[in-house]
Short mmCIF file of C-alpha atoms in Angstrom, two decimals:
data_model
loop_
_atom_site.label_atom_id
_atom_site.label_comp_id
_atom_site.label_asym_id
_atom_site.label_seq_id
_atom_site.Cartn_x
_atom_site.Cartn_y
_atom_site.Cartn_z
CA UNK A 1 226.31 82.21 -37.73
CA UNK A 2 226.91 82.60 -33.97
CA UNK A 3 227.19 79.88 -31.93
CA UNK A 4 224.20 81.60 -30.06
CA UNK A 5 222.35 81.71 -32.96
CA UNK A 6 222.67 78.31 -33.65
CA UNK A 7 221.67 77.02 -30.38
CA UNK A 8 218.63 78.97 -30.47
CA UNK A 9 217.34 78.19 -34.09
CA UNK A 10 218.46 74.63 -33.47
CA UNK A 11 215.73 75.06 -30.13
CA UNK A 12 213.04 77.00 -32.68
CA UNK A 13 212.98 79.92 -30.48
CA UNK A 14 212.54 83.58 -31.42
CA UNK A 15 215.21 85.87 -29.21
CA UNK A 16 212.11 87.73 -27.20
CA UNK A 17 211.47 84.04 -26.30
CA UNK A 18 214.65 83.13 -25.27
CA UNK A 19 215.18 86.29 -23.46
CA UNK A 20 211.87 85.61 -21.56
CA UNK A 21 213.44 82.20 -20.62
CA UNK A 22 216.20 83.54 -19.27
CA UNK A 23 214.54 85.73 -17.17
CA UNK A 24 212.20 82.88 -15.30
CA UNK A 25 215.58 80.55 -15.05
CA UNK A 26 217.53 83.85 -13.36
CA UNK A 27 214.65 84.38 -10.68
CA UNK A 28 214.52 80.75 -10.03
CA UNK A 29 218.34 80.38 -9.74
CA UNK A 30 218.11 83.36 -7.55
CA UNK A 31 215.06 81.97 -5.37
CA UNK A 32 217.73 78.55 -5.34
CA UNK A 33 220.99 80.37 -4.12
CA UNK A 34 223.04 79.58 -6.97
CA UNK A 35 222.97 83.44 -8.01
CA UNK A 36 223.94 86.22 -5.92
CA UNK A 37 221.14 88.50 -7.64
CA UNK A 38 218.93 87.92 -10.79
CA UNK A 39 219.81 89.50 -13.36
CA UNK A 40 217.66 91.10 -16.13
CA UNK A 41 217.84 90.25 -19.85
CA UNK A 42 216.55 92.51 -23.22
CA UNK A 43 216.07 91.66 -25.89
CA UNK A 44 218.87 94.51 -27.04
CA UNK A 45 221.41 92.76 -25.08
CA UNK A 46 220.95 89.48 -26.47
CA UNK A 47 221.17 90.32 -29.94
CA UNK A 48 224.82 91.95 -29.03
CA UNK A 49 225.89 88.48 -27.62
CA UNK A 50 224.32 87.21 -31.14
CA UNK A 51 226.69 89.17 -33.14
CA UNK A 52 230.44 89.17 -33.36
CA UNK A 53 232.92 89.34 -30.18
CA UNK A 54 229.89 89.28 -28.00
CA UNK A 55 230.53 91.27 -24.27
CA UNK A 56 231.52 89.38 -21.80
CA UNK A 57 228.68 89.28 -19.07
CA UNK A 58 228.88 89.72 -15.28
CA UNK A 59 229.40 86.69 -13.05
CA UNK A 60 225.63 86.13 -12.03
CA UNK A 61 224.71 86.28 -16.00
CA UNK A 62 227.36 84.08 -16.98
CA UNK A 63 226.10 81.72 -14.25
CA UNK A 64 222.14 81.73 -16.09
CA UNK A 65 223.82 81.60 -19.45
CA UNK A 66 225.52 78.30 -18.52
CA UNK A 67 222.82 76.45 -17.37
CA UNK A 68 220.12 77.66 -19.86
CA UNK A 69 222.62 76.46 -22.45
CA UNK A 70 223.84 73.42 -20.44
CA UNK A 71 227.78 74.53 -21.84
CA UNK A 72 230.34 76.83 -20.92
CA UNK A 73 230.26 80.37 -21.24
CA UNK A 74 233.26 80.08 -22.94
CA UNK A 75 231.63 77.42 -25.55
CA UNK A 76 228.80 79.96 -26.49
CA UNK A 77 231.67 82.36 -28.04
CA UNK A 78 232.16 84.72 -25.49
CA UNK A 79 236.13 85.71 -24.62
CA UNK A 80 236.91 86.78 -20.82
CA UNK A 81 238.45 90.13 -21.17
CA UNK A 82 242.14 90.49 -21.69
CA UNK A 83 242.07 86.81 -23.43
CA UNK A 84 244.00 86.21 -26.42
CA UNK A 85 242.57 82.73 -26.79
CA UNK A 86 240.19 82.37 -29.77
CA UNK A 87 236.22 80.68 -28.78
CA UNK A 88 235.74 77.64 -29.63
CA UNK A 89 234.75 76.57 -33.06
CA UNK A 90 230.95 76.80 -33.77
CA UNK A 91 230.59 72.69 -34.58
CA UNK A 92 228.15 71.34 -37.61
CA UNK A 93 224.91 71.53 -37.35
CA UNK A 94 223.27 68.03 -37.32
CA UNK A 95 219.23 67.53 -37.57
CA UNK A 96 218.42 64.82 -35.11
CA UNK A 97 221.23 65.21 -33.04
CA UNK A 98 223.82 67.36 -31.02
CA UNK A 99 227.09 67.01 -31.12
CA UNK A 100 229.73 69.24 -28.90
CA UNK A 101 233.48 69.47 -28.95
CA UNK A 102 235.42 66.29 -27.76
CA UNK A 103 237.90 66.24 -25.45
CA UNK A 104 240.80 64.90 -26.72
CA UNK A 105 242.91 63.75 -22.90
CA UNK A 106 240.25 62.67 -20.44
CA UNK A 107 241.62 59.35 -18.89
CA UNK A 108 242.98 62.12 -15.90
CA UNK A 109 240.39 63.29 -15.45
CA UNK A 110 238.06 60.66 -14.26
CA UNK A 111 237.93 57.57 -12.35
CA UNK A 112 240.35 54.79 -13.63
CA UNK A 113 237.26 52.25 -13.94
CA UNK A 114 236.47 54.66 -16.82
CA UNK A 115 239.80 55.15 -18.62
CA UNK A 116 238.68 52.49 -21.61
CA UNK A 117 235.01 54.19 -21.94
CA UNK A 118 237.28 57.59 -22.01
CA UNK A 119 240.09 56.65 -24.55
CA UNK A 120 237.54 55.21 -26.61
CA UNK A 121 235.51 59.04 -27.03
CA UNK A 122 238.55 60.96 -27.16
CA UNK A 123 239.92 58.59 -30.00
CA UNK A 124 237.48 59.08 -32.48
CA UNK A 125 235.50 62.41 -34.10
CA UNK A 126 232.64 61.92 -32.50
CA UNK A 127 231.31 60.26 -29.03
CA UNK A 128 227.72 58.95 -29.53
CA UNK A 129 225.43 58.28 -26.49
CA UNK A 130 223.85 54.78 -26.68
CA UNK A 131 220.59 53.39 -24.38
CA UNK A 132 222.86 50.99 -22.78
CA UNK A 133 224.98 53.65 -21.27
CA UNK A 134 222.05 55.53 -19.69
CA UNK A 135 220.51 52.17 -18.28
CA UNK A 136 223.75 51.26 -17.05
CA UNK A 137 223.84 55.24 -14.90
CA UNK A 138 220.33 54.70 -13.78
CA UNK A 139 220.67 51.20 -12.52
CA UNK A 140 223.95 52.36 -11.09
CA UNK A 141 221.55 54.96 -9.07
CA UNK A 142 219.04 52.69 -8.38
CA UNK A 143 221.52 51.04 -6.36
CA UNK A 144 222.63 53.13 -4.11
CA UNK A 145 219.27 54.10 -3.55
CA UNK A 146 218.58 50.71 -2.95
CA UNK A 147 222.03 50.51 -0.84
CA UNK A 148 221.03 53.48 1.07
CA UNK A 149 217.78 52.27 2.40
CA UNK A 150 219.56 49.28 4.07
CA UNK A 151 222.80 50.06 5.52
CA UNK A 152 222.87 54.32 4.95
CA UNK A 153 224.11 56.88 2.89
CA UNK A 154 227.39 57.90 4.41
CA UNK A 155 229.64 55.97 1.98
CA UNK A 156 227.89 56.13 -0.41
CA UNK A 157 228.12 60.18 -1.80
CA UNK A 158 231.91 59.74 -3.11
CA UNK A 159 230.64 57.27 -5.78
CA UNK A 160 227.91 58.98 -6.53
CA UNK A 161 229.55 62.14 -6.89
CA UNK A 162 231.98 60.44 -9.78
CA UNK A 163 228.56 58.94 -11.35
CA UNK A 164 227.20 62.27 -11.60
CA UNK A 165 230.31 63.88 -12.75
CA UNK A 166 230.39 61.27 -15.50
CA UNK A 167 226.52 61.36 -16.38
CA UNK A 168 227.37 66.01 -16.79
CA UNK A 169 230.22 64.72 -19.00
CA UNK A 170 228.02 62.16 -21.41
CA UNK A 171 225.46 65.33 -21.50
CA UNK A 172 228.23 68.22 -22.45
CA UNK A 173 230.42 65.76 -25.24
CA UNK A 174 228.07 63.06 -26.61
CA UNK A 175 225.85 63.13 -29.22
CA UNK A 176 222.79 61.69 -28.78
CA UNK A 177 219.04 62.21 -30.07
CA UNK A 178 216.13 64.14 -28.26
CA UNK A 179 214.78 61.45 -26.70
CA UNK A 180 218.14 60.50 -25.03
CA UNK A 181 218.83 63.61 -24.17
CA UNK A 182 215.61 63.50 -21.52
CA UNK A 183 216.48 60.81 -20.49
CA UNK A 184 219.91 61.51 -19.86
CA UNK A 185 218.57 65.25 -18.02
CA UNK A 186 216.21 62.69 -16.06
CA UNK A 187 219.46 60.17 -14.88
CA UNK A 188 221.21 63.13 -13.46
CA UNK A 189 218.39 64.59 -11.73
CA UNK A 190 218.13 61.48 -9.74
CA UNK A 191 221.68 61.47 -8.90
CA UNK A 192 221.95 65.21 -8.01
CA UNK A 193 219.59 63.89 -5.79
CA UNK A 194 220.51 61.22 -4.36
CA UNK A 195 223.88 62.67 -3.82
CA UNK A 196 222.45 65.34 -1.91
CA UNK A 197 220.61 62.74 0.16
CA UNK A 198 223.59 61.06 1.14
CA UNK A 199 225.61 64.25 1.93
CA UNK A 200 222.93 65.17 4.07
CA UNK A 201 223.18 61.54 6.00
CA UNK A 202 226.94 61.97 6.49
CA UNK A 203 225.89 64.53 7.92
CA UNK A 204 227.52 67.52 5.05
CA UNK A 205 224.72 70.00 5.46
CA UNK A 206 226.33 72.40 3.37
CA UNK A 207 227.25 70.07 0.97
CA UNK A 208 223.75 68.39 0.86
CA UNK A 209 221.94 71.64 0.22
CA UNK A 210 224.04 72.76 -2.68
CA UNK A 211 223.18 69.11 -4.21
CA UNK A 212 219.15 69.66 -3.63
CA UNK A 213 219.63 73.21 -4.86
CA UNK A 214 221.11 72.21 -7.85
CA UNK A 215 218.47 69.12 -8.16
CA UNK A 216 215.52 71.52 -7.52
CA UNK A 217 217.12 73.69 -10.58
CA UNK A 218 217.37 70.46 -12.92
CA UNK A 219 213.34 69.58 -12.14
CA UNK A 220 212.42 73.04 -12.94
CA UNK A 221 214.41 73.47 -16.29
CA UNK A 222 213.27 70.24 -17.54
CA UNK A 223 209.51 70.18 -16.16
CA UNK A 224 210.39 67.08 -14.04
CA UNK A 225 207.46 67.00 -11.49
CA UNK A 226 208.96 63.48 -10.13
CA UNK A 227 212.26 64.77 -9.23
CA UNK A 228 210.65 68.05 -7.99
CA UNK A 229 208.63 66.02 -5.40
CA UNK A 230 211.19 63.60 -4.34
CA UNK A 231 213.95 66.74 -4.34
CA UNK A 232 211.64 69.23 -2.00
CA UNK A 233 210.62 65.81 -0.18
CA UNK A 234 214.75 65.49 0.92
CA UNK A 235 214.76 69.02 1.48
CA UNK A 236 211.76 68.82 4.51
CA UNK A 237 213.58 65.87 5.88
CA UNK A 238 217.10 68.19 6.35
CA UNK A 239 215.34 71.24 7.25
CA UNK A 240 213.83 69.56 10.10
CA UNK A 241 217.13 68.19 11.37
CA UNK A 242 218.33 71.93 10.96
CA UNK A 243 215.78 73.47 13.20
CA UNK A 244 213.66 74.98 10.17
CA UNK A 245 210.03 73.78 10.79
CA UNK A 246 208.41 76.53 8.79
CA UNK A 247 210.81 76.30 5.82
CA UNK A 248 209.92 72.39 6.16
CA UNK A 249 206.34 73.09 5.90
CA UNK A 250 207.17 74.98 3.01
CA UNK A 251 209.19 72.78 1.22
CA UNK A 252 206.26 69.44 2.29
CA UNK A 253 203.97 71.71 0.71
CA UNK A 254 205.19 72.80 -2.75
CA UNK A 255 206.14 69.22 -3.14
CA UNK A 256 202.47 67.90 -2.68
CA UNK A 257 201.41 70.20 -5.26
CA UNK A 258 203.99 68.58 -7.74
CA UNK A 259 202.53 65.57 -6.88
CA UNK A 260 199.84 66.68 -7.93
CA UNK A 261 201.06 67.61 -11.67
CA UNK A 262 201.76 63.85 -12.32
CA UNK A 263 198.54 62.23 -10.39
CA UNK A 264 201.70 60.86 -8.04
CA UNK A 265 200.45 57.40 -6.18
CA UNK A 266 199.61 57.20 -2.65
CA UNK A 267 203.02 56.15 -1.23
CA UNK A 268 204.24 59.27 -2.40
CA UNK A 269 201.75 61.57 -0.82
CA UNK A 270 201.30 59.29 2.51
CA UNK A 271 205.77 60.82 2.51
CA UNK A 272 204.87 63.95 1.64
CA UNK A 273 202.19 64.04 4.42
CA UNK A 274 204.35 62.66 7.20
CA UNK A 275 207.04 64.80 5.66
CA UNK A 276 205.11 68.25 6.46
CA UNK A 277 203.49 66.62 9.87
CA UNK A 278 207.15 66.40 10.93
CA UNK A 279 207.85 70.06 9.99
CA UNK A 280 204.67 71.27 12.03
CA UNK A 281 206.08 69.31 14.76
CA UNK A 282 209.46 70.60 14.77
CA UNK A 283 207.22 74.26 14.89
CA UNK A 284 205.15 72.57 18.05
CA UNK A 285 202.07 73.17 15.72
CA UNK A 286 199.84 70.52 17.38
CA UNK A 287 196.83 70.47 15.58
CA UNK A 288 198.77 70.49 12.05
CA UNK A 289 200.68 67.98 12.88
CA UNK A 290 197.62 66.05 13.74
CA UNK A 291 196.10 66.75 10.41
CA UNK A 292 199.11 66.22 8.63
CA UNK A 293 199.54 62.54 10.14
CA UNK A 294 196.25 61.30 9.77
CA UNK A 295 196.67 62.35 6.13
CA UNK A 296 199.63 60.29 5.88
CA UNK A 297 197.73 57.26 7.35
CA UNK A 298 194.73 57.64 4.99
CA UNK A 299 197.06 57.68 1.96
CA UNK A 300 199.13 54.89 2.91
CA UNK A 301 196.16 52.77 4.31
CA UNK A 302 195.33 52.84 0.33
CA UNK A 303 197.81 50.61 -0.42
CA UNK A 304 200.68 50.04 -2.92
CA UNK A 305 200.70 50.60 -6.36
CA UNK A 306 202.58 49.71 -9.76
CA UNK A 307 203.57 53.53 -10.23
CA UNK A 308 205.10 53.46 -6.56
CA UNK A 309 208.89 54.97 -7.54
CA UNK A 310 211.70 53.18 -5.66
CA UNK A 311 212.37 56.54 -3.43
CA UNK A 312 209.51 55.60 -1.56
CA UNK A 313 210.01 52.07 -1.33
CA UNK A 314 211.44 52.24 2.44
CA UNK A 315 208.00 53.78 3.30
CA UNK A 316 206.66 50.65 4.97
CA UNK A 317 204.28 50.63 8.20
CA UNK A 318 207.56 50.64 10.50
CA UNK A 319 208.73 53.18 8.89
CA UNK A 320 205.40 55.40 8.89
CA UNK A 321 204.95 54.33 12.74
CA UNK A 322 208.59 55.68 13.40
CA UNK A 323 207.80 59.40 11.65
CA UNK A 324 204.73 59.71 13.44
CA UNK A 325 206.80 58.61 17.32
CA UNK A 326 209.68 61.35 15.67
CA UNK A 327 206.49 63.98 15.43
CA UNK A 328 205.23 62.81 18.85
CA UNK A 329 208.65 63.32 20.46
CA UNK A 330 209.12 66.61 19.11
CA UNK A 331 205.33 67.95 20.78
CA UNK A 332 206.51 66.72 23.65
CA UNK A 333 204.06 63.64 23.87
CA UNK A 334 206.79 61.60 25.54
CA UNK A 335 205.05 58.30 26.46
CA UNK A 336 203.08 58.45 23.01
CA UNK A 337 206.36 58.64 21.03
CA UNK A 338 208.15 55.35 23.09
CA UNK A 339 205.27 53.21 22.28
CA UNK A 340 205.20 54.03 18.88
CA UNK A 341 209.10 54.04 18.30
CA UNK A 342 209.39 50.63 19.88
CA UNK A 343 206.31 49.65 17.73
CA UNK A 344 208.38 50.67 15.00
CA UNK A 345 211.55 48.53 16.15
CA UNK A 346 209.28 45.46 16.58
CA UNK A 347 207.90 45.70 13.11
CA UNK A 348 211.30 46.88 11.18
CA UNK A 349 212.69 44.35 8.96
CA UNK A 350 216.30 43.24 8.51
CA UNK A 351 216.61 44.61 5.03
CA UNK A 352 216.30 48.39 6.93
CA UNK A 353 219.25 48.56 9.52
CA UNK A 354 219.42 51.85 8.84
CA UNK A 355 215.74 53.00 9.48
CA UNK A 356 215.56 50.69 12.15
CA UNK A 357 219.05 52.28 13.28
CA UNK A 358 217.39 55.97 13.70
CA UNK A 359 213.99 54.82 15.20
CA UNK A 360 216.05 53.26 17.84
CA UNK A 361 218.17 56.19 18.74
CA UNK A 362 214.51 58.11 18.73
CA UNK A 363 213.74 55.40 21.18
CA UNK A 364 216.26 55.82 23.15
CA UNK A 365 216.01 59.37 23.98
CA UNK A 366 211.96 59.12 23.92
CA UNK A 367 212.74 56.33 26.92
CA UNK A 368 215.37 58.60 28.55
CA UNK A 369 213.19 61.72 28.84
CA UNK A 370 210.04 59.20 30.31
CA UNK A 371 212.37 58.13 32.73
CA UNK A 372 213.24 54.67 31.78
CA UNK A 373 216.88 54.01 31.57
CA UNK A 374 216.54 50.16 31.22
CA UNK A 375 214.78 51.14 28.57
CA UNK A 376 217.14 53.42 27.06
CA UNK A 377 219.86 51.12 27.78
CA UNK A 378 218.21 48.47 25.69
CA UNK A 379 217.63 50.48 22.83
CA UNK A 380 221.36 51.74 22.59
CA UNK A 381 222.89 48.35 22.95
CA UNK A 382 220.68 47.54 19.81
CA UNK A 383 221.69 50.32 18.28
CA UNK A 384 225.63 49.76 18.41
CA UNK A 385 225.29 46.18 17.45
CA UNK A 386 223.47 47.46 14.04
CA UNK A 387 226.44 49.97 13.51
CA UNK A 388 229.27 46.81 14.45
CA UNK A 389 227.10 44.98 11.45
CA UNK A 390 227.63 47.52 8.72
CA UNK A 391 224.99 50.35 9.19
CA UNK A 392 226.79 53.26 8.08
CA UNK A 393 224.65 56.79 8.86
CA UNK A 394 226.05 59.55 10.85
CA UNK A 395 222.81 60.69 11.43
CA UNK A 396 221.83 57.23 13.50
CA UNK A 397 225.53 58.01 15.28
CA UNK A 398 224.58 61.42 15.63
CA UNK A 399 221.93 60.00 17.58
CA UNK A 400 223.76 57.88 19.60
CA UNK A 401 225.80 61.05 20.72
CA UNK A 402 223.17 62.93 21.85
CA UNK A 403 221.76 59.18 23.81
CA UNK A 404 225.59 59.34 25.42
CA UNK A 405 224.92 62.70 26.81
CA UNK A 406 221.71 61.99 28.33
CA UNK A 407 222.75 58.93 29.57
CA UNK A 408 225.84 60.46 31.44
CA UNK A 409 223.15 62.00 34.09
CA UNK A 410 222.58 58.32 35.45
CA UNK A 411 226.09 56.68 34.82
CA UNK A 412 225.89 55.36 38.51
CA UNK A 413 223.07 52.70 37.06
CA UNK A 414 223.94 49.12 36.82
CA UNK A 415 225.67 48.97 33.39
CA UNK A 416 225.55 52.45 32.23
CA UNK A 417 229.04 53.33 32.86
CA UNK A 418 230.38 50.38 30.50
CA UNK A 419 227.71 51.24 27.76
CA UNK A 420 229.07 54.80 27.76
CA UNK A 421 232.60 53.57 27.53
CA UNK A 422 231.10 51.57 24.67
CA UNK A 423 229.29 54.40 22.71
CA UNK A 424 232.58 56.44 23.11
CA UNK A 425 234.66 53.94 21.59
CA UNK A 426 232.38 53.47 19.05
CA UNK A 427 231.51 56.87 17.70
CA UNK A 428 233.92 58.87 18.44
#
């Protein structure tokens, strides 16, 4: 039996339905990026990758056939042309579990904090997946999450990047039940992420969106409604910074109606409502964005709730007051957006340097385009002492380049000159 064969009877799926599957997954890797075009699968050609010395398929199918099978090409039998090397060996098959080829020399190949975890698998037969190593990943994302909403995400995307690396390693060696194995789909999902997240506030755009692409991809192969809404949710929040109201919208949109697949509480849909008011604003769509913020308001004026996930715990009234003076600022409603950004810096709390970090570089160039440099001034001098205590976002620097270039048209005012000096040496 092929190791095709095996995966697909071990799944309880006919080859027209498999072959059906692998159509939706191409379109939606397509629609994603992660394929150059989607290509088409019969039922005829499958059954030729069932039998013996299967083809070798083009690039973009090789791509599908990887991550409908969550393995290697190479582990699913096929040979690259010209290769001598024989495909790996087809492994037992087990009924409550799945078990995949261990790798014999890993220590290497991952972090040195890992090397016992690592010698241990590779020095046995077979590498079973416990509960306490999937609590120990998600608590280890929780954190930075948790880390991220205080002090920022910059630092934080090379350790998550090694956590996720580790988490695709538990999923393409270990053995582990069904059950685990959602869970374990569900861990990396929230890294993927995460990590994209954090790219995105150390300001690696590219980077970021390759993370959310892939995220977007794990949420629709598992069904994960939760990490579909959170995903397209980080997704609004970049376009926006990238100029892209419309694909914003977009993106605000098809996450609300994920929301809606898992009755999603109301601090989630107050975010997604501020989310899409912010990519109407970005379009100078007034009377959206109008809609779209008092939408927020009404679903965050419900209060909190037991089902509230940790993404939006930084969603406090602040932090909704800041969005809304971000929306303002971008319609051009100048004076509106200052009052409600330094609203926001009165009511931020210690535990959010970060947030509190942004709204004041908002306020900052909301006060320089009213006019008030004292103002500005104030705001900025905040902002750097934030960033000496530990706030680490090049998004809030970001803003504090753009408040240095503003604030060069009135370097002649009392203090000014020094601050720039200041902001320089600081962010440069």
């Amino acid at each position: 039996m092929s190791e095709m064969q095996r995966l697909r009877e071990g799944r309880n799926r006919t080859q027209e339905q498999v072959v059906n599957d692998l159509n939706g997954l191409a379109r939606r890797l397509f629609a994603a990026g992660r394929v150059h075009k989607a290509p088409t699968f019969t039922v005829r050609q499958y059954r030729k990758w069932e039998g013996e010395a299967p083809p070798w398929p083009h690039p973009d199918t090789r791509t599908v056939l990887s991550a409908y099978w969550e393995r290697p090409v190479e582990a699913l039998g096929f040979q690259p042309r010209h290769s001598t090397t024989p495909p790996p060996a087809t492994p037992p098959v087990l009924s409550s579990t799945r078990k995949l080829p261990t790798v014999t020399s890993l220590a290497d190949q991952v972090p040195p904090w890992l090397a016992e975890t690592v010698s241990t698998a590779a020095s046995t037969t077979e590498w079973r997946i416990g509960e306490a190593e999937v609590d120990l990943l998600r608590e280890a994302a929780q954190d930075m999450d948790a880390i991220d909403q205080q002090f920022g995400g910059s630092k934080l995307w090379r350790p998550t990047q090694a956590n996720l690396q580790w988490a695709h390693h538990m999923i393409d060696r270990g053995i582990y039940d069904d059950a685990l194995a959602r869970q374990l789909h569900t861990v990396t999902g929230m890294l993927t992420t995460s990590l994209g997240w954090y790219c995105y506030d150390a300001g690696l755009q590219v980077q970021a969106r390759s993370y959310f692409a892939e995220a977007w991809n794990v949420a629709n192969f598992t069904g994960d409604d939760v990490l579909a809404s959170r995903t397209l949710s980080n997704m609004c929040r970049q376009a926006v910074d990238l100029h892209k109201g419309r694909e914003a919208v977009r993106f605000a949109q098809l996450a609300q109606t994920h929301a809606k697949q898992w009755q999603a509480p109301h601090r989630v849909t107050a975010l997604l409502a501020i989310r899409e008011a912010q990519g109407h604003a970005r379009t100078g769509d007034a009377v959206n964005t109008e809609k779209a913020i008092r939408q927020a308001w009404r679903s965050w004026s419900r209060g909190e709730s037991e089902r509230d996930p940790d993404w939006t715990g930084f969603l406090n009234q602040a932090e909704l007051t800041c969005l809304e003076g971000m929306c303002r600022l971008d319609l051009g409603q100048t004076t509106r957006a200052q009052k409600l950004l330094a609203q926001s810096e009165t009511l931020q709390d210690i535990a959010h340097s970060r947030n509190r970090g942004m709204c004041l570089g908002y306020l900052s160039i909301a006060a320089l385009t009213g006019g008030d440099v004292d103002r500005s001034v104030a705001a900025t001098k905040e902002s750097l002492r934030l960033i000496e205590g530990g706030m680490s976002s090049t998004r809030a620097v970001n803003q504090l380049k753009i408040v240095h270039d503003k604030l060069a048209l009135h370097h002649r005012r009392s203090g000014v000159r020094d601050l720039l000096e200041e902001i320089r040496a600081r962010v440069a």
